[in-house]
Amino acid sequence: MKIRAAVLREYGIPMKIEELELAEPREHEVQVKMLACGFCHSDLSVWQGYIPQDIPMVPGHEACAVVEKIGHGVTKLKPGDRVIGCWMVPCGHCFQCRRGRPNLCETSMKFFQEGNLLDGTSRLTDKDGKRVGLGSFIAGFATHSVMPDIGAIKVPEHIKLPPEQLCQLGCSVATGWGSVVNVAKAREGNSIGIWGCGGIGLNAIRFAALRHCNPIVAVDLEKSKRDIAMEFGATHFVESSKDDPIPVIKGLTGGAGLEFAIEATGDPGAQVQAWWALRSGGTMVNIGIPPIDSVTSIPLFYAPLHAKSIIGTLYGETHPTEDLPGLMEVMNTGILKTDKLVTRTIKLEDLDMVMQAILAREVIGRWVIKYD
């Protein structure tokens, strides 16, 4: 069928909306119509070439869609079901999947970079019949797509949240939750700092608040992020373009520092700040993805001497098929404030405007593509 999609053909060059051909779903695949897709900072990194992926391809990984067709062998989904797309789809048999870490699935990693589905092929071709990659097993910047059925998590009928909120579950909610709950394992009374108050950072703040951490220090370059950070549960906010967060954090913790630092920007300067903000025995959780050639200088003398640690995490160690249904129920209560997270809905044609706004640090919360 003919679809419309934003195609990344050259890094750093505005994506054009093209007419593509979408092939039928194959075994254990579903064809979907997109309802909404969030624009994550990692989408910007893909566009810039900081996260290497084969091009041409259609990006977009934070999506809510409705099933239109099912391929052979699909038993848990039917046309009309709303689904959340997962951008890491476990194969179930590689080393990482066998060890219980499906978010690091080696098969998925390979096809993720190539823009292929689990059989090693895409379902998209352009007007010249040439292959176009299907980004992140989702291709959320397209009006329609094909997903693996295991990567399409059904939204129960009793959940009536709009798609622009539901799509957040696929990345920002799950990653923010996982960084605090699965990786840091933060508990009541733990001191925690979050660097970067974008979609993932705000969700990390929210889950830290729900676990009654204190203090919860939000750090961002932009003062404009203060109000939303405080609304999501931060007890303090530091505008790091103006003030050094380290003395502020030391002052709040009796000179000791934080037990946990969640670094959600990928910026080397923020990574260094998060490291120095830790107390003895503290843990820095790295979520933000820097450019592939980026180097951060941290004195590891203090790692053994003060028992400080750095943990990198992908997807917050989320197991999508197991964790997303439960998170969906929590979201449905309204306690996660996803209605406040989505600050603007846009059209597919507005993608270049969004990227420029993110580069200018003008975006507050999450901007979401909403399809007709």
Short mmCIF file of C-alpha atoms in Angstrom, two decimals:
data_model
loop_
_atom_site.label_atom_id
_atom_site.label_comp_id
_atom_site.label_asym_id
_atom_site.label_seq_id
_atom_site.Cartn_x
_atom_site.Cartn_y
_atom_site.Cartn_z
CA MET A 1 0.00 0.00 0.00
CA LYS A 2 1.05 3.61 -0.49
CA ILE A 3 2.02 5.49 2.68
CA ARG A 4 3.63 8.80 3.62
CA ALA A 5 6.79 8.93 5.68
CA ALA A 6 9.68 11.17 6.72
CA VAL A 7 12.78 9.60 5.19
CA LEU A 8 16.29 10.18 6.53
CA ARG A 9 18.58 10.07 3.51
CA GLU A 10 21.48 12.24 4.67
CA TYR A 11 22.55 13.04 8.22
CA GLY A 12 21.84 16.59 9.32
CA ILE A 13 19.70 17.42 6.27
CA PRO A 14 15.97 18.06 6.82
CA MET A 15 13.91 14.95 6.16
CA LYS A 16 11.40 15.13 3.33
CA ILE A 17 7.97 13.56 3.37
CA GLU A 18 7.92 10.88 0.67
CA GLU A 19 5.41 8.42 -0.71
CA LEU A 20 6.62 4.88 0.01
CA GLU A 21 5.33 1.40 -0.66
CA LEU A 22 4.57 -0.71 2.42
CA ALA A 23 4.60 -4.48 1.89
CA GLU A 24 2.16 -6.88 3.55
CA PRO A 25 2.96 -8.18 7.05
CA ARG A 26 4.72 -11.55 7.12
CA GLU A 27 4.66 -14.28 9.73
CA HIS A 28 4.35 -12.93 13.28
CA GLU A 29 4.01 -9.34 12.03
CA VAL A 30 1.22 -6.79 12.13
CA GLN A 31 0.43 -3.87 9.85
CA VAL A 32 -0.50 -0.75 11.78
CA LYS A 33 -1.82 2.75 11.23
CA MET A 34 0.05 5.28 13.34
CA LEU A 35 -1.96 7.30 15.84
CA ALA A 36 0.83 9.24 17.55
CA CYS A 37 4.62 9.28 17.81
CA GLY A 38 6.71 11.25 20.28
CA PHE A 39 9.85 13.06 19.22
CA CYS A 40 12.66 11.90 21.51
CA HIS A 41 16.09 13.51 21.77
CA SER A 42 17.54 10.25 20.47
CA ASP A 43 15.61 10.86 17.24
CA LEU A 44 17.61 14.06 16.93
CA SER A 45 20.80 12.07 17.59
CA VAL A 46 19.88 9.62 14.82
CA TRP A 47 19.24 12.52 12.44
CA GLN A 48 22.61 14.04 13.35
CA GLY A 49 24.38 10.71 12.84
CA TYR A 50 25.39 10.44 16.49
CA ILE A 51 23.61 7.09 16.78
CA PRO A 52 24.79 5.16 13.71
CA GLN A 53 21.99 3.61 11.66
CA ASP A 54 21.91 2.55 8.04
CA ILE A 55 20.22 5.02 5.71
CA PRO A 56 17.90 5.67 3.99
CA MET A 57 15.46 4.87 6.76
CA VAL A 58 12.29 6.08 8.46
CA PRO A 59 12.97 6.99 12.13
CA GLY A 60 10.49 7.24 15.00
CA HIS A 61 10.40 4.86 17.96
CA GLU A 62 7.89 6.19 20.54
CA ALA A 63 4.60 5.23 18.92
CA CYS A 64 1.00 4.29 19.54
CA ALA A 65 -0.82 2.68 16.62
CA VAL A 66 -3.87 0.63 15.68
CA VAL A 67 -3.63 -2.80 14.06
CA GLU A 68 -5.02 -2.99 10.51
CA LYS A 69 -3.83 -6.43 9.34
CA ILE A 70 -2.14 -9.44 10.92
CA GLY A 71 0.31 -11.89 9.41
CA HIS A 72 0.31 -15.67 9.71
CA GLY A 73 0.83 -16.95 13.24
CA VAL A 74 -0.35 -13.82 15.05
CA THR A 75 -2.69 -14.97 17.83
CA LYS A 76 -2.71 -12.24 20.49
CA LEU A 77 -3.64 -9.26 18.30
CA LYS A 78 -6.46 -8.51 15.89
CA PRO A 79 -7.44 -5.61 13.61
CA GLY A 80 -8.71 -2.69 15.67
CA ASP A 81 -6.42 -3.30 18.65
CA ARG A 82 -4.41 -0.31 19.81
CA VAL A 83 -0.75 -1.10 20.47
CA ILE A 84 2.41 0.47 21.86
CA GLY A 85 5.52 -0.13 19.77
CA CYS A 86 8.72 -1.48 21.35
CA TRP A 87 12.02 -0.38 19.83
CA MET A 88 13.98 -3.35 21.22
CA VAL A 89 12.33 -6.62 20.26
CA PRO A 90 13.77 -9.73 21.94
CA CYS A 91 14.59 -12.76 19.81
CA GLY A 92 14.42 -15.01 22.88
CA HIS A 93 17.44 -17.16 22.09
CA CYS A 94 20.61 -14.99 22.00
CA PHE A 95 23.07 -14.72 24.90
CA GLN A 96 21.43 -11.63 26.42
CA CYS A 97 17.87 -12.94 26.07
CA ARG A 98 18.87 -16.22 27.76
CA ARG A 99 20.40 -14.22 30.61
CA GLY A 100 17.17 -12.30 31.17
CA ARG A 101 18.25 -9.02 29.56
CA PRO A 102 16.01 -8.75 26.47
CA ASN A 103 16.65 -5.01 26.28
CA LEU A 104 20.17 -5.93 25.10
CA CYS A 105 19.05 -8.59 22.60
CA GLU A 106 21.97 -9.13 20.22
CA THR A 107 19.74 -10.02 17.28
CA SER A 108 17.61 -6.96 17.89
CA MET A 109 20.69 -4.72 18.12
CA LYS A 110 21.89 -5.87 14.70
CA PHE A 111 18.56 -5.38 12.95
CA PHE A 112 17.96 -2.11 14.84
CA GLN A 113 21.06 -0.61 13.23
CA GLU A 114 20.20 -2.02 9.81
CA GLY A 115 16.57 -0.86 9.87
CA ASN A 116 15.26 -4.39 9.39
CA LEU A 117 12.62 -6.54 11.04
CA LEU A 118 13.43 -9.86 12.69
CA ASP A 119 13.78 -11.75 9.39
CA GLY A 120 16.53 -9.35 8.32
CA THR A 121 14.47 -7.41 5.77
CA SER A 122 12.50 -4.16 5.65
CA ARG A 123 8.93 -3.71 4.38
CA LEU A 124 9.50 -0.29 2.82
CA THR A 125 10.53 0.70 -0.70
CA ASP A 126 10.63 4.10 -2.40
CA LYS A 127 9.18 5.24 -5.74
CA ASP A 128 12.20 3.74 -7.53
CA GLY A 129 11.69 0.37 -5.88
CA LYS A 130 14.75 0.79 -3.65
CA ARG A 131 14.77 -0.44 -0.08
CA VAL A 132 14.16 2.03 2.78
CA GLY A 133 14.96 1.00 6.34
CA LEU A 134 12.22 0.58 8.92
CA GLY A 135 13.67 2.36 11.96
CA SER A 136 13.59 0.82 15.44
CA PHE A 137 11.16 -1.94 14.36
CA ILE A 138 8.49 0.80 14.31
CA ALA A 139 9.12 3.61 11.77
CA GLY A 140 6.90 5.91 13.78
CA PHE A 141 7.48 8.84 11.41
CA ALA A 142 5.25 7.12 8.85
CA THR A 143 1.48 7.04 8.49
CA HIS A 144 1.53 3.22 8.44
CA SER A 145 4.09 0.55 9.22
CA VAL A 146 4.70 -3.13 9.93
CA MET A 147 5.90 -4.32 13.35
CA PRO A 148 6.86 -7.68 14.87
CA ASP A 149 3.86 -8.90 16.87
CA ILE A 150 6.04 -9.43 19.94
CA GLY A 151 6.99 -5.75 19.79
CA ALA A 152 3.40 -4.52 19.64
CA ILE A 153 2.01 -4.35 23.19
CA LYS A 154 -1.78 -4.36 23.28
CA VAL A 155 -3.61 -1.51 24.99
CA PRO A 156 -6.57 -2.97 26.95
CA GLU A 157 -9.98 -1.65 25.97
CA HIS A 158 -10.63 -0.19 29.43
CA ILE A 159 -7.69 2.20 29.01
CA LYS A 160 -9.07 5.30 27.30
CA LEU A 161 -6.00 7.53 27.37
CA PRO A 162 -5.36 9.43 24.12
CA PRO A 163 -2.61 8.11 21.82
CA GLU A 164 -0.38 11.15 22.39
CA GLN A 165 -0.10 10.06 26.03
CA LEU A 166 0.04 6.32 25.41
CA CYS A 167 2.95 6.59 22.98
CA GLN A 168 5.15 7.93 25.80
CA LEU A 169 5.09 4.47 27.34
CA GLY A 170 7.26 3.16 24.52
CA CYS A 171 10.32 5.18 25.53
CA SER A 172 10.24 8.12 27.95
CA VAL A 173 8.00 6.58 30.61
CA ALA A 174 9.60 3.13 30.50
CA THR A 175 13.17 4.45 30.45
CA GLY A 176 12.57 7.00 33.21
CA TRP A 177 10.86 4.36 35.33
CA GLY A 178 13.54 1.77 34.72
CA SER A 179 16.44 4.09 35.50
CA VAL A 180 15.03 4.85 38.95
CA VAL A 181 13.36 1.55 39.84
CA ASN A 182 15.32 -1.17 38.01
CA VAL A 183 18.80 0.32 37.88
CA ALA A 184 19.21 2.72 40.81
CA LYS A 185 16.66 0.80 42.87
CA ALA A 186 15.98 4.07 44.67
CA ARG A 187 13.90 3.90 47.84
CA GLU A 188 12.19 6.24 50.26
CA GLY A 189 14.58 8.83 51.66
CA ASN A 190 17.32 8.30 49.06
CA SER A 191 18.89 11.48 47.71
CA ILE A 192 18.80 11.67 43.93
CA GLY A 193 19.65 14.12 41.16
CA ILE A 194 18.42 14.09 37.57
CA TRP A 195 20.45 15.84 34.87
CA GLY A 196 18.24 16.81 31.94
CA CYS A 197 14.54 17.63 32.24
CA GLY A 198 13.34 16.32 28.90
CA GLY A 199 10.87 13.48 28.50
CA ILE A 200 13.02 10.78 30.10
CA GLY A 201 14.37 13.07 32.82
CA LEU A 202 10.89 14.24 33.80
CA ASN A 203 9.72 10.64 34.09
CA ALA A 204 12.74 9.82 36.23
CA ILE A 205 11.81 12.75 38.47
CA ARG A 206 8.22 11.52 38.64
CA PHE A 207 9.14 7.99 39.67
CA ALA A 208 11.69 9.27 42.19
CA ALA A 209 8.88 11.33 43.72
CA LEU A 210 6.52 8.35 43.75
CA ARG A 211 9.18 6.37 45.62
CA HIS A 212 9.48 9.25 48.12
CA CYS A 213 13.12 10.06 47.43
CA ASN A 214 14.40 13.23 49.11
CA PRO A 215 15.91 15.51 48.03
CA ILE A 216 15.15 15.24 44.32
CA VAL A 217 17.39 17.73 42.54
CA ALA A 218 16.56 18.54 38.91
CA VAL A 219 19.43 20.01 36.88
CA ASP A 220 18.98 21.62 33.47
CA LEU A 221 20.62 24.34 31.40
CA GLU A 222 17.32 26.11 30.88
CA LYS A 223 15.38 27.96 33.58
CA SER A 224 12.25 27.36 31.48
CA LYS A 225 12.31 23.71 32.61
CA ARG A 226 11.95 24.61 36.28
CA ASP A 227 8.16 24.72 36.56
CA ILE A 228 7.53 21.39 34.87
CA ALA A 229 10.35 19.72 36.83
CA MET A 230 8.85 20.92 40.11
CA GLU A 231 5.37 19.83 39.02
CA PHE A 232 6.68 16.34 38.33
CA GLY A 233 8.13 16.13 41.83
CA ALA A 234 11.54 17.77 42.04
CA THR A 235 12.22 19.32 45.43
CA HIS A 236 14.93 21.61 44.05
CA PHE A 237 15.97 22.92 40.63
CA VAL A 238 19.39 24.12 39.48
CA GLU A 239 19.85 26.15 36.30
CA SER A 240 23.26 24.74 35.41
CA SER A 241 24.01 27.34 32.72
CA LYS A 242 24.04 29.89 35.53
CA ASP A 243 24.81 28.03 38.77
CA ASP A 244 27.17 25.18 39.59
CA PRO A 245 24.96 22.35 40.86
CA ILE A 246 27.70 20.74 42.98
CA PRO A 247 27.74 23.33 45.83
CA VAL A 248 23.94 23.39 45.82
CA ILE A 249 23.76 19.61 46.10
CA LYS A 250 26.45 19.49 48.79
CA GLY A 251 24.53 22.11 50.73
CA LEU A 252 21.33 20.07 50.55
CA THR A 253 23.02 16.87 51.71
CA GLY A 254 25.16 18.09 54.60
CA GLY A 255 28.25 18.14 52.41
CA ALA A 256 27.95 14.45 51.51
CA GLY A 257 26.46 14.45 48.01
CA LEU A 258 23.84 12.30 46.30
CA GLU A 259 23.22 8.60 46.60
CA PHE A 260 22.04 8.48 42.98
CA ALA A 261 22.64 10.66 39.93
CA ILE A 262 20.58 10.01 36.80
CA GLU A 263 22.35 11.48 33.76
CA ALA A 264 19.80 11.84 30.96
CA THR A 265 21.51 14.30 28.59
CA GLY A 266 24.53 12.52 27.13
CA ASP A 267 26.49 15.75 27.54
CA PRO A 268 30.07 15.19 28.80
CA GLY A 269 29.87 18.26 31.05
CA ALA A 270 26.71 16.97 32.69
CA GLN A 271 28.29 13.54 33.12
CA VAL A 272 31.22 15.08 34.98
CA GLN A 273 28.87 17.10 37.19
CA ALA A 274 26.81 14.02 38.02
CA TRP A 275 29.97 12.14 39.00
CA TRP A 276 31.21 14.86 41.32
CA ALA A 277 27.75 15.21 42.85
CA LEU A 278 27.88 11.65 44.22
CA ARG A 279 28.61 10.85 47.83
CA SER A 280 30.79 7.88 48.83
CA GLY A 281 29.07 4.70 47.71
CA GLY A 282 26.95 6.65 45.23
CA THR A 283 25.84 5.46 41.82
CA MET A 284 25.64 7.37 38.56
CA VAL A 285 23.12 5.96 36.07
CA ASN A 286 23.91 6.84 32.47
CA ILE A 287 20.87 7.07 30.20
CA GLY A 288 21.83 9.92 27.86
CA ILE A 289 23.63 8.85 24.68
CA PRO A 290 26.52 11.10 23.60
CA PRO A 291 27.96 11.16 20.06
CA ILE A 292 29.78 7.91 19.32
CA ASP A 293 33.19 9.64 19.36
CA SER A 294 32.50 11.63 22.54
CA VAL A 295 34.98 11.32 25.42
CA THR A 296 34.21 12.15 29.05
CA SER A 297 37.08 12.65 31.50
CA ILE A 298 36.31 11.39 35.01
CA PRO A 299 38.99 10.68 37.66
CA LEU A 300 38.44 7.03 38.53
CA PHE A 301 40.74 7.35 41.53
CA TYR A 302 37.54 7.95 43.46
CA ALA A 303 35.75 4.88 42.11
CA PRO A 304 37.55 2.35 44.32
CA LEU A 305 38.52 4.77 47.09
CA HIS A 306 34.97 6.05 47.61
CA ALA A 307 33.18 3.01 46.12
CA LYS A 308 31.44 5.14 43.49
CA SER A 309 30.00 3.41 40.45
CA ILE A 310 28.78 4.23 36.95
CA ILE A 311 26.09 2.10 35.35
CA GLY A 312 25.05 2.45 31.74
CA THR A 313 21.52 1.38 30.90
CA LEU A 314 19.50 0.91 27.73
CA TYR A 315 15.72 1.24 28.09
CA GLY A 316 16.19 1.34 31.87
CA GLU A 317 16.53 -2.48 31.84
CA THR A 318 12.86 -2.61 30.84
CA HIS A 319 11.42 -5.95 29.73
CA PRO A 320 8.72 -4.56 27.41
CA THR A 321 6.40 -7.55 27.17
CA GLU A 322 6.46 -7.98 30.95
CA ASP A 323 6.70 -4.39 32.18
CA LEU A 324 4.68 -2.23 29.79
CA PRO A 325 1.24 -3.70 30.59
CA GLY A 326 1.71 -2.90 34.29
CA LEU A 327 3.08 0.56 33.57
CA MET A 328 0.08 1.17 31.32
CA GLU A 329 -2.24 0.51 34.26
CA VAL A 330 -0.26 2.93 36.44
CA MET A 331 -0.40 5.54 33.67
CA ASN A 332 -4.16 5.08 33.45
CA THR A 333 -4.57 6.29 37.05
CA GLY A 334 -3.20 9.71 36.06
CA ILE A 335 -0.49 9.57 38.71
CA LEU A 336 2.30 9.79 36.11
CA LYS A 337 1.02 13.13 34.78
CA THR A 338 1.52 12.16 31.15
CA ASP A 339 -1.16 14.71 30.28
CA LYS A 340 1.26 17.39 31.53
CA LEU A 341 4.23 15.77 29.78
CA VAL A 342 2.76 16.30 26.30
CA THR A 343 2.99 20.05 25.79
CA ARG A 344 2.37 20.23 22.04
CA THR A 345 0.98 18.06 19.25
CA ILE A 346 2.32 18.54 15.74
CA LYS A 347 1.97 17.17 12.21
CA LEU A 348 4.40 14.91 10.38
CA GLU A 349 5.32 17.86 8.16
CA ASP A 350 6.55 19.77 11.24
CA LEU A 351 9.53 17.48 11.97
CA ASP A 352 12.21 19.92 10.85
CA MET A 353 10.69 22.62 13.04
CA VAL A 354 10.80 20.25 16.03
CA MET A 355 14.46 19.39 15.46
CA GLN A 356 15.41 23.04 15.24
CA ALA A 357 13.44 23.78 18.42
CA ILE A 358 15.24 20.99 20.29
CA LEU A 359 18.61 22.24 19.07
CA ALA A 360 17.66 25.71 20.35
CA ARG A 361 16.57 24.13 23.68
CA GLU A 362 13.07 25.55 23.27
CA VAL A 363 11.10 22.34 23.80
CA ILE A 364 9.52 21.82 27.21
CA GLY A 365 8.09 18.37 27.93
CA ARG A 366 7.33 16.20 24.92
CA TRP A 367 6.17 17.24 21.47
CA VAL A 368 4.18 14.51 19.75
CA ILE A 369 3.19 13.86 16.15
CA LYS A 370 -0.55 13.22 16.06
CA TYR A 371 -1.84 11.50 12.95
CA ASP A 372 -5.30 11.99 11.45
#
